[in-house]
Structure formats: C-alpha cells, structure tokens
Coordinates of C-alpha atoms and ligand atoms in Angstrom, one line a residue:
M185 CA 1.4 -235.8 -155.2
S186 CA -0.9 -233.6 -153.3
T187 CA -4.9 -233.5 -154.5
P188 CA -5.5 -229.6 -156.3
I189 CA -7.2 -227.6 -153.9
R190 CA -10.1 -225.5 -154.9
G191 CA -11.0 -221.9 -153.4
F192 CA -7.5 -222.3 -151.4
S193 CA -7.7 -218.2 -151.1
K194 CA -11.1 -218.1 -149.5
R195 CA -10.2 -220.4 -146.5
S196 CA -9.0 -218.9 -143.5
K197 CA -5.6 -218.6 -142.5
Q198 CA -5.7 -221.5 -140.1
E199 CA -7.6 -223.8 -142.5
K200 CA -4.5 -222.9 -145.0
I201 CA -2.0 -223.4 -142.6
D202 CA -3.8 -226.8 -141.8
W203 CA -3.9 -227.8 -145.3
L204 CA -0.3 -227.2 -145.7
I205 CA 0.6 -229.1 -142.6
Q206 CA -1.3 -232.1 -143.4
Q207 CA -0.2 -232.3 -147.4
Y208 CA 3.3 -231.5 -147.2
F209 CA 4.3 -232.1 -143.8
N210 CA 2.9 -235.1 -142.5
N211 CA 0.8 -233.5 -140.1
D212 CA 3.9 -232.2 -137.8
L213 CA 2.8 -229.2 -135.7
A214 CA 6.4 -228.3 -135.4
A215 CA 6.3 -227.1 -139.0
K216 CA 2.9 -225.3 -137.8
Q217 CA 5.1 -223.7 -134.9
T218 CA 7.5 -222.8 -137.3
L219 CA 5.1 -220.5 -139.0
E220 CA 3.8 -219.6 -135.6
N221 CA 6.7 -218.6 -134.4
Y222 CA 7.1 -215.7 -136.4
W223 CA 3.7 -214.1 -136.5
N224 CA 3.4 -210.8 -134.8
S225 CA 2.1 -210.7 -131.3
D226 CA 0.5 -207.6 -132.2
D227 CA -2.7 -208.4 -134.2
A228 CA -3.2 -205.5 -136.0
L229 CA 0.4 -205.7 -137.1
Q230 CA 0.1 -209.0 -138.1
Q231 CA -3.3 -208.1 -140.1
L232 CA -1.6 -205.4 -141.8
H233 CA 1.1 -207.9 -143.2
D234 CA -1.5 -210.7 -143.7
D235 CA -3.3 -208.0 -146.5
F236 CA 0.1 -206.8 -148.1
I237 CA -0.3 -210.7 -150.6
E238 CA -2.8 -213.4 -150.5
N239 CA -2.4 -216.1 -148.4
T240 CA 0.1 -215.1 -146.1
V241 CA 0.9 -217.7 -143.7
S242 CA 3.7 -216.2 -141.7
N243 CA 6.3 -213.3 -142.2
F244 CA 9.6 -213.6 -143.8
Y245 CA 12.1 -211.9 -141.8
L246 CA 15.4 -210.2 -143.1
P247 CA 17.6 -208.1 -140.8
L248 CA 17.5 -204.5 -141.2
G249 CA 20.6 -203.0 -140.7
V250 CA 22.1 -199.6 -140.6
A251 CA 25.2 -198.1 -142.5
P252 CA 26.4 -195.0 -140.7
N253 CA 28.7 -191.9 -141.6
F254 CA 27.7 -191.8 -145.1
T255 CA 28.3 -188.1 -146.4
I256 CA 26.6 -187.2 -149.4
N257 CA 27.1 -183.5 -150.7
G258 CA 27.9 -182.6 -147.5
R259 CA 25.0 -184.0 -145.7
D260 CA 25.5 -187.1 -143.3
Y261 CA 23.0 -190.3 -143.5
T262 CA 22.5 -193.5 -141.7
L263 CA 21.5 -195.7 -144.5
P264 CA 18.9 -198.3 -143.8
M265 CA 19.8 -201.8 -145.3
A266 CA 17.4 -205.4 -145.3
I267 CA 19.5 -208.0 -146.7
E268 CA 20.5 -211.3 -145.7
E269 CA 24.6 -211.4 -146.6
S270 CA 26.7 -211.1 -143.8
S271 CA 29.1 -208.6 -145.2
V272 CA 27.3 -206.0 -147.1
V273 CA 26.2 -203.8 -144.1
A274 CA 29.8 -204.0 -143.0
A275 CA 31.3 -203.2 -146.1
A276 CA 29.1 -200.1 -146.6
A277 CA 29.6 -199.0 -143.6
K278 CA 33.4 -199.3 -144.0
A279 CA 33.5 -197.6 -147.5
A280 CA 31.3 -194.9 -146.0
K281 CA 33.7 -194.1 -143.3
Y282 CA 36.1 -194.5 -146.1
W283 CA 34.9 -191.6 -148.4
G284 CA 33.9 -189.5 -145.5
D285 CA 37.0 -189.2 -144.3
R286 CA 38.1 -187.9 -148.3
G287 CA 35.4 -185.5 -148.8
G288 CA 32.1 -187.8 -149.2
F289 CA 30.0 -188.6 -152.0
K290 CA 29.0 -186.2 -154.8
T291 CA 25.6 -187.0 -156.8
E292 CA 23.0 -185.5 -158.9
V293 CA 20.0 -186.7 -160.6
I294 CA 20.3 -186.7 -164.5
G295 CA 16.6 -187.4 -164.8
E296 CA 13.2 -188.3 -164.0
E297 CA 11.6 -189.8 -167.0
K298 CA 9.1 -193.0 -166.3
I299 CA 7.8 -194.8 -169.8
G300 CA 4.8 -196.5 -170.4
Q301 CA 3.5 -198.4 -173.7
I302 CA 0.6 -199.2 -175.4
H303 CA 1.2 -202.0 -177.6
F304 CA -1.1 -202.5 -180.8
I305 CA -1.8 -203.9 -184.1
Y306 CA -3.0 -201.7 -186.9
T307 CA -2.9 -203.0 -190.5
G308 CA -4.1 -200.2 -192.3
D309 CA -1.7 -197.0 -193.8
P310 CA 1.1 -195.8 -191.2
L311 CA 0.9 -192.4 -192.6
K312 CA -3.1 -192.0 -191.7
L313 CA -2.4 -193.2 -188.4
A314 CA 0.4 -191.2 -187.2
E315 CA -1.4 -188.2 -188.5
F316 CA -4.4 -188.8 -187.0
I317 CA -2.6 -189.6 -183.6
T318 CA -1.0 -186.0 -183.8
E319 CA -4.6 -184.7 -184.2
I320 CA -6.2 -186.9 -181.4
E321 CA -3.4 -186.2 -179.1
S322 CA -4.8 -183.4 -177.2
Q323 CA -8.1 -185.2 -176.9
L324 CA -6.4 -188.4 -175.7
R325 CA -5.0 -186.1 -172.9
S326 CA -8.2 -184.4 -171.9
D327 CA -9.7 -187.9 -171.5
V328 CA -7.3 -188.9 -168.9
A329 CA -7.3 -185.6 -167.0
N330 CA -9.3 -187.1 -164.2
I331 CA -6.0 -189.8 -163.8
T332 CA -3.6 -187.0 -164.4
H333 CA -4.8 -184.0 -162.3
N334 CA -3.2 -184.6 -159.1
M335 CA -0.3 -186.0 -160.5
E336 CA 0.0 -182.5 -162.6
K337 CA -0.2 -180.6 -158.9
R338 CA 2.7 -182.4 -158.0
G339 CA 4.8 -181.3 -161.0
G340 CA 3.8 -184.5 -162.7
G341 CA 2.0 -185.9 -165.6
I342 CA 2.2 -186.9 -169.2
Q343 CA 5.1 -185.8 -171.1
H344 CA 5.0 -187.2 -174.4
I345 CA 3.0 -188.9 -176.6
E346 CA 4.7 -190.9 -179.6
L347 CA 3.3 -193.1 -182.0
R348 CA 6.4 -195.9 -183.0
N349 CA 5.8 -197.8 -186.0
K350 CA 7.4 -201.0 -185.4
S351 CA 6.1 -203.1 -188.2
S352 CA 9.5 -204.0 -189.6
N353 CA 10.4 -205.9 -186.4
I354 CA 6.5 -207.7 -186.0
D355 CA 4.0 -207.3 -188.6
N356 CA 1.4 -204.6 -188.2
Y357 CA 2.8 -203.9 -184.6
Y358 CA 2.8 -200.1 -183.5
Q359 CA 3.3 -198.4 -179.9
L360 CA 1.8 -195.5 -178.4
H361 CA 5.4 -194.4 -176.4
L362 CA 4.8 -192.1 -173.7
T363 CA 6.8 -190.7 -171.0
F364 CA 5.9 -189.4 -167.5
L365 CA 6.9 -187.5 -164.8
T366 CA 5.5 -189.3 -161.5
A367 CA 7.1 -186.8 -159.1
D368 CA 7.7 -188.3 -155.5
S369 CA 6.0 -191.7 -156.6
M370 CA 7.2 -194.7 -158.7
G371 CA 4.1 -194.1 -160.5
A372 CA 3.5 -197.7 -161.9
N373 CA -0.3 -197.5 -160.8
F374 CA -0.5 -193.8 -162.0
I375 CA 1.2 -194.6 -165.5
N376 CA -1.1 -198.1 -165.7
S377 CA -4.1 -196.2 -165.5
C378 CA -2.9 -193.7 -167.9
L379 CA -2.2 -196.2 -170.5
E380 CA -5.4 -198.5 -170.2
E381 CA -7.9 -195.8 -170.4
L382 CA -6.0 -193.9 -173.3
A383 CA -5.7 -197.5 -175.1
K384 CA -9.5 -197.5 -175.2
R385 CA -10.1 -194.4 -176.2
L386 CA -7.2 -195.0 -179.0
K387 CA -9.2 -198.1 -180.3
Y388 CA -12.7 -195.8 -179.8
Y389 CA -11.7 -192.9 -181.6
I390 CA -10.0 -195.2 -184.6
Q391 CA -13.5 -197.3 -184.9
A392 CA -15.2 -193.8 -184.6
S393 CA -13.2 -192.1 -187.3
P394 CA -14.4 -191.8 -190.8
I395 CA -11.0 -191.4 -192.4
F396 CA -10.4 -195.1 -191.6
A397 CA -11.4 -198.0 -193.8
E398 CA -13.6 -200.6 -192.3
T399 CA -10.2 -203.2 -192.7
E400 CA -8.2 -200.2 -190.9
K401 CA -10.8 -199.8 -187.8
D402 CA -10.2 -203.3 -186.5
I403 CA -6.7 -202.1 -184.4
E404 CA -6.2 -204.9 -181.6
I405 CA -4.9 -203.4 -177.9
V406 CA -2.4 -206.2 -177.2
M407 CA -1.5 -205.2 -173.8
S408 CA -0.5 -201.5 -171.9
I409 CA 2.1 -201.7 -169.4
L410 CA 4.9 -199.3 -167.9
S411 CA 8.0 -200.4 -168.8
N412 CA 10.6 -201.0 -166.0
Y413 CA 13.4 -200.0 -168.5
V414 CA 14.1 -195.9 -167.7
P415 CA 17.5 -195.2 -168.9
N416 CA 16.3 -191.3 -168.7
C417 CA 15.6 -191.9 -164.8
L418 CA 19.1 -191.5 -163.9
A419 CA 21.3 -191.1 -160.7
K420 CA 25.0 -190.4 -160.5
A421 CA 27.2 -190.7 -157.9
S422 CA 30.8 -190.3 -157.7
V423 CA 33.9 -190.0 -155.5
R424 CA 37.1 -188.7 -156.1
C425 CA 40.4 -187.7 -154.1
P426 CA 44.3 -187.3 -154.5
I427 CA 45.8 -190.9 -155.2
E428 CA 48.2 -189.4 -152.4
Q429 CA 45.2 -189.5 -150.4
L430 CA 44.3 -193.4 -150.8
E431 CA 44.6 -195.9 -148.2
T432 CA 45.3 -199.3 -149.3
E433 CA 46.2 -202.8 -147.4
E434 CA 49.1 -205.2 -147.3
G435 CA 52.0 -202.7 -148.0
M436 CA 50.4 -201.9 -151.7
S437 CA 51.7 -198.4 -153.0
K438 CA 48.7 -195.7 -153.3
H439 CA 49.8 -195.2 -157.1
A440 CA 49.7 -199.4 -157.8
F441 CA 46.2 -199.7 -155.8
A442 CA 44.9 -196.8 -158.1
E443 CA 45.8 -198.5 -161.0
K444 CA 44.8 -201.9 -160.1
F445 CA 41.1 -200.9 -159.1
V446 CA 41.1 -199.0 -162.8
R447 CA 42.1 -202.2 -164.2
A448 CA 39.5 -204.3 -162.3
V449 CA 36.9 -201.9 -163.4
T450 CA 38.1 -202.3 -167.3
I451 CA 37.9 -205.6 -167.3
A452 CA 34.1 -205.6 -165.8
K453 CA 33.6 -203.3 -168.6
E454 CA 34.7 -205.4 -171.6
E455 CA 33.7 -208.9 -169.8
P456 CA 30.3 -210.0 -169.3
Y457 CA 31.3 -212.9 -166.9
R458 CA 32.9 -210.3 -164.6
A459 CA 30.5 -207.5 -165.5
V460 CA 27.5 -209.8 -164.1
T461 CA 29.4 -210.5 -160.5
H462 CA 30.6 -206.9 -160.3
N463 CA 27.3 -205.6 -160.7
K464 CA 25.8 -207.9 -158.6
G465 CA 28.0 -206.5 -155.8
I466 CA 26.8 -203.1 -156.4
M467 CA 22.8 -204.5 -156.7
N468 CA 24.2 -205.9 -153.0
G469 CA 23.9 -201.9 -151.7
V470 CA 21.2 -200.8 -153.9
D471 CA 18.6 -203.6 -153.5
A472 CA 19.1 -203.5 -149.4
V473 CA 18.2 -199.9 -149.3
V474 CA 15.5 -200.3 -152.0
I475 CA 14.1 -203.1 -150.0
A476 CA 14.3 -201.3 -146.8
T477 CA 12.5 -198.1 -148.2
G478 CA 9.5 -200.4 -149.3
N479 CA 10.7 -200.0 -152.8
D480 CA 10.0 -202.6 -156.0
F481 CA 13.4 -204.0 -156.0
R482 CA 12.6 -206.6 -158.6
A483 CA 11.6 -203.4 -161.0
V484 CA 14.8 -201.6 -160.1
E485 CA 16.8 -204.9 -160.9
A486 CA 15.2 -205.6 -164.3
G487 CA 16.0 -201.8 -165.1
V488 CA 19.3 -202.0 -163.8
H489 CA 20.5 -205.0 -165.9
A490 CA 19.0 -203.5 -169.1
F491 CA 20.5 -200.2 -168.4
A492 CA 24.1 -202.1 -168.2
A493 CA 23.6 -203.4 -171.6
R494 CA 22.4 -200.8 -173.3
S495 CA 25.7 -200.9 -175.6
G496 CA 24.6 -204.3 -176.9
Q497 CA 27.1 -206.3 -174.7
Y498 CA 26.4 -206.4 -170.6
R499 CA 29.4 -204.3 -168.9
S500 CA 29.7 -202.7 -165.7
L501 CA 27.9 -200.2 -164.5
S502 CA 30.5 -198.6 -162.8
N503 CA 33.7 -196.6 -164.0
A504 CA 36.8 -195.8 -162.7
F505 CA 39.8 -193.6 -164.1
I506 CA 42.7 -191.6 -163.1
D507 CA 42.3 -188.1 -163.4
G508 CA 45.9 -186.1 -163.5
D509 CA 46.7 -187.0 -159.6
D510 CA 43.3 -187.7 -158.6
F511 CA 41.7 -191.2 -158.4
C512 CA 37.9 -191.1 -159.8
F513 CA 35.1 -193.5 -159.2
E514 CA 31.5 -193.4 -160.4
L515 CA 28.3 -195.3 -160.9
S516 CA 24.9 -194.0 -162.9
L517 CA 22.2 -196.2 -162.2
P518 CA 18.6 -196.3 -163.7
L519 CA 16.2 -195.9 -160.5
A520 CA 12.4 -195.7 -160.9
I521 CA 11.9 -195.5 -157.1
G522 CA 9.3 -193.5 -155.1
T523 CA 8.9 -192.1 -151.3
V524 CA 4.8 -191.9 -151.4
G525 CA 2.4 -194.6 -152.1
G526 CA 3.0 -198.4 -152.1
L527 CA 4.4 -199.3 -148.8
T528 CA 6.0 -196.3 -147.9
K529 CA 3.2 -195.0 -145.5
L530 CA 2.1 -198.7 -144.7
H531 CA 4.7 -200.8 -143.4
P532 CA 6.1 -199.6 -140.1
L533 CA 9.7 -200.3 -140.7
V534 CA 9.9 -198.7 -144.5
K535 CA 8.1 -195.5 -142.5
W536 CA 11.1 -195.8 -139.7
S537 CA 13.4 -196.3 -142.8
M538 CA 12.4 -193.1 -144.4
Q539 CA 12.6 -191.2 -141.1
L540 CA 16.2 -192.3 -140.6
L541 CA 16.6 -190.7 -144.0
G542 CA 14.8 -187.6 -143.2
N543 CA 12.1 -188.4 -145.3
P544 CA 13.5 -187.7 -148.7
S545 CA 11.9 -186.7 -151.8
A546 CA 12.3 -189.3 -154.6
K547 CA 15.4 -187.4 -156.3
E548 CA 17.0 -187.7 -152.9
L549 CA 16.4 -191.2 -152.3
M550 CA 17.4 -192.3 -155.7
Q551 CA 20.9 -190.4 -154.8
I552 CA 21.4 -192.1 -151.8
I553 CA 20.7 -195.7 -153.3
C554 CA 23.1 -195.0 -156.1
V555 CA 25.5 -193.7 -153.1
A556 CA 24.8 -197.1 -151.7
G557 CA 26.1 -198.8 -154.9
L558 CA 28.9 -197.0 -155.3
A559 CA 29.9 -197.8 -151.5
Q560 CA 29.4 -201.6 -151.8
N561 CA 31.1 -202.0 -155.2
F562 CA 34.1 -199.7 -153.9
G563 CA 34.4 -202.0 -150.7
A564 CA 34.2 -205.5 -153.0
L565 CA 36.8 -204.2 -155.5
R566 CA 39.3 -202.9 -152.6
S567 CA 39.0 -206.2 -151.3
L568 CA 39.5 -208.0 -154.4
V569 CA 42.3 -206.3 -155.5
T570 CA 44.2 -206.3 -152.3
S571 CA 43.5 -208.9 -149.5
G572 CA 40.9 -211.0 -151.4
I573 CA 37.2 -211.2 -150.6
Q574 CA 36.9 -214.3 -148.6
K575 CA 39.0 -212.7 -145.4
G576 CA 36.1 -209.7 -144.7
H577 CA 33.7 -212.0 -146.3
M578 CA 34.2 -215.0 -144.0
K579 CA 35.0 -213.0 -140.8
M580 CA 31.2 -211.9 -141.3
H581 CA 30.2 -215.0 -141.9
L582 CA 31.5 -216.5 -138.6
L583 CA 28.4 -216.4 -136.7
N584 CA 26.1 -217.8 -139.0
I585 CA 28.7 -220.7 -138.9
L586 CA 28.6 -220.4 -135.4
N587 CA 24.9 -220.4 -135.3
Q588 CA 24.5 -223.2 -137.4
L589 CA 27.0 -225.5 -135.4
N590 CA 24.8 -224.3 -132.0
A591 CA 27.6 -222.9 -130.4
T592 CA 26.8 -221.1 -126.9
S593 CA 27.2 -217.6 -126.3
G594 CA 30.4 -218.0 -124.6
Q595 CA 31.8 -220.2 -127.4
K596 CA 30.8 -217.4 -130.0
E597 CA 32.6 -214.7 -127.6
K598 CA 35.9 -217.1 -127.7
A599 CA 35.7 -217.8 -131.3
T600 CA 35.3 -214.3 -132.2
E601 CA 38.2 -213.2 -130.7
Y602 CA 40.1 -216.4 -131.9
F603 CA 39.4 -215.7 -135.7
K604 CA 40.6 -212.3 -135.8
T605 CA 43.8 -213.9 -136.4
T606 CA 43.2 -217.1 -137.9
A607 CA 41.4 -217.5 -141.3
V608 CA 37.4 -218.8 -141.1
S609 CA 36.4 -222.1 -142.5
H610 CA 33.5 -224.6 -141.6
N611 CA 35.9 -226.9 -140.8
A612 CA 38.2 -224.4 -138.6
V613 CA 35.2 -223.2 -136.5
T614 CA 34.0 -226.9 -136.0
T615 CA 37.5 -227.6 -134.8
F616 CA 37.5 -224.7 -132.5
L617 CA 34.2 -225.5 -131.1
Q618 CA 35.4 -229.3 -130.8
N619 CA 38.4 -227.9 -128.6
N620 CA 36.5 -225.3 -126.7
P621 CA 33.5 -227.0 -125.6
Ligands
MEV273 C1 29.3 -211.0 -153.4 O1 27.8 -210.7 -152.9 C2 29.6 -209.8 -154.3 C3 31.1 -209.8 -155.1 O2 31.0 -210.8 -155.7 C4 31.3 -208.7 -156.2 C5 32.3 -208.7 -156.6 O3 32.8 -209.4 -157.2 O4 32.4 -207.1 -157.2 C6 32.0 -209.6 -153.9

C-alpha cells in the first residue's frame, strides 16, 4: 500500500514523477525513462499537452491513420482516424473504395437539437408552478442574454423551455427541459452555463413571488446539466446499388450475399448480444474520427448506445434491406459534436485533421462521422458473412505479433510475404521466426 499523498496536484511534474517511481516502480529509472520517451522535444508543444489535464506525466500515443477515397454526396474526402485496433483503418479504406465505385455515400442531417435539464424538487401545487414558468419564461431568457447573445449571432441559442412534471416517477421531482441549437460548437459549456444561471434565477423568482405559499417556496435545485442523449441531433448515411453491382467473396452469388447481409443486420436488430458487437463495429469508425477531430467520444458513445436502446431493447443502429433490384444499407446516429471550441483549435493534430477534412461545419462533420460508422459496419459484415472476420483481422494484426516477438525488419518483410497465403496465428508467426532467423 502506498501512503496517501496530499497536495499532489501542486507539485511540479518532476516531483510527481519521482514520487510515482519511488512508490510504484521501486525507484526503477527505466520506468521514468518510459515516461520521458514520450515527451515532446518541443517544450511549448509539451506544455500545451501538460495543460490539457491535471497531473500530466507523459503523452499517451494513439496512431493517427487516414482512410482515403470516401465519396460523400459527390465530394471526396480522406478521413483522419485515431485508433489502436489494427484492422479498422484498412477496413474503412476498403469500404470507401468499394462504395466510391458504386456512387458513394449519401448523407443528411435530420436535426441538430441539443438538450439540457434543470432537475429540481418542488412540493407545491403543480398547476401553479406550470403557470408561473410560462409567465417568467421571457424573463428567464433575458436573464441569460449575456450568455446566449453570441450564440444567437451564430444561429444558435435556447429553443424551447418546458416544465416536465416527473413527480409520478420520484416524489416532487420536476425538470426544466430545454432544447438548444449550438451552431458549430458541441455546446456543453454553453448549455451548462445557461442552465446553471437559469436554475439560480428560477429559484430566486419562486422565492420572491407572492403567489407561492411559504411551504412552496423551498425549491431544491438538485442539478443542472446537459444531456448526452440527443436523439434529435441526428445524422443519416446510406449506400445503395443494384444487387448486380455487388462484388462478393469466395464464390458467393450476388443475391445470396445481399440476402445474407440483410439477415445479419436483422439478427443484430433482434438479438442484443449480437447488436452490441455489431454496434461496437460501427463505433470503431465513429470513435476514430471523433477522437481525431478532438471531440468527446464518451459523450458520443453514451448517446449512441442510449439511442440504440430507444425502443426499450438494445438493437442494431444500422438497417439493411433489398428494395426491388437494389441493395440498401443505412445508418442514423445521434452525434453531438463540434468543429469550434474545445480542442479543435488547440491540439495541432486536431487542427490538422480538420484541415484534412476541409474545415467542415459541425453539420458536415456529423455526416462524415456517420459515414465512417456505416463504412466500418459494411466492412465487418461483408467479412463476417463471407470469409469470416479473422482472415483480414489477423493479417492486419501480423505486425503487432512480429513487434511483440522482436522481429527484425528483414524478418518482417519476409513474414508479410509468407503470410499473404498462410493463416496468421501467434504460433505460426513464432515458428516462422524460428525457421527464418
Ligand atoms: C471488432 O472490433 C468489430 C467486429 O466485431 C464488429 C462486428 O462483429 O460486426 C468485427
């Protein structure tokens, strides 16, 4: 057990590292060196990363890859993807090329609405409260005008303010449920600032109003916070082509492939165990672009999975069907993301990724991210219903195994050639290296 440390955050970076190395690494200087190996030699750049969070001791790398050849609404894109899983970028690039040859991806934004809530306890007359909220709504709006002013200039702001009586769920529990538009920003700070100010004002107005009895005035603001569930902040991506144009693998007929693909999606719609893995594959693409563009992947993940369960059962996020002679595949995702604010201008690689995408608006980025999810899902399902997932996955994983086994660059080259026609496994690679010293 280490001794608790007080005032850790106040210590210098060096002191923090020294303490860690002494407490957890038996003063092993190699452990210190590992941290230092990942420091940036540019002090200003390192300081920038140090300042992102508290107690930074090093940087944690993720590879930044790119997937070219995406055609989205007739425009070409190369997608930046930050992810550690070997096969994700390769699968995205393959699906991009596949659909690029078949008319590309079509996308649209169905809504951009964000949500925030003030959760409070009120023990008085519900009708009186409802009337009072209607009465003070315009006052509440003007009370936060200093916060909403700039956002309104950018086309955003508070849309609706609604009182929700939730006292049948929890005694005396009410919400002010607000909807917002936040233009090109994700909007978390904007929404939370509005909510906290509105909550203070709400309490003040109720306490100052003569219409409430003394017993009714004692409202308790429990919390004021945005919701990461944004079912009306929705992007949709789809692909479609004549079944005759589908290219399959392993000698499967085009119709059989289309039908098997649709069946695989149907299973994911009905069977939660499969749905979770199916959707995880979608999130491989989504998260990689969300992270590369400096967005909050935890918020996106939470919102997307809640959306997948909106019917009361967790289901596939994507949908596939045959329409006449066409194969159709589509995906709708709630995506609260931003292209201004947050890390977007701060992290040099985020800035770079945004530039790679042509500095998209938030609406455009929502569509790009949705496409990344659909492409990834297509790649996974295409493999699953034909050759199986391991063939492509292990091929991409080969380099990881070779690196784990400390293969030389000559061995890597030979192994890459050899395993083009041989199944990859940890054992097979070990044997190969033994036979090719
Ligand atoms: C692996 O990261 C993702 C897959 O499991 C997705 C799927 O099964 O659809 C291949």
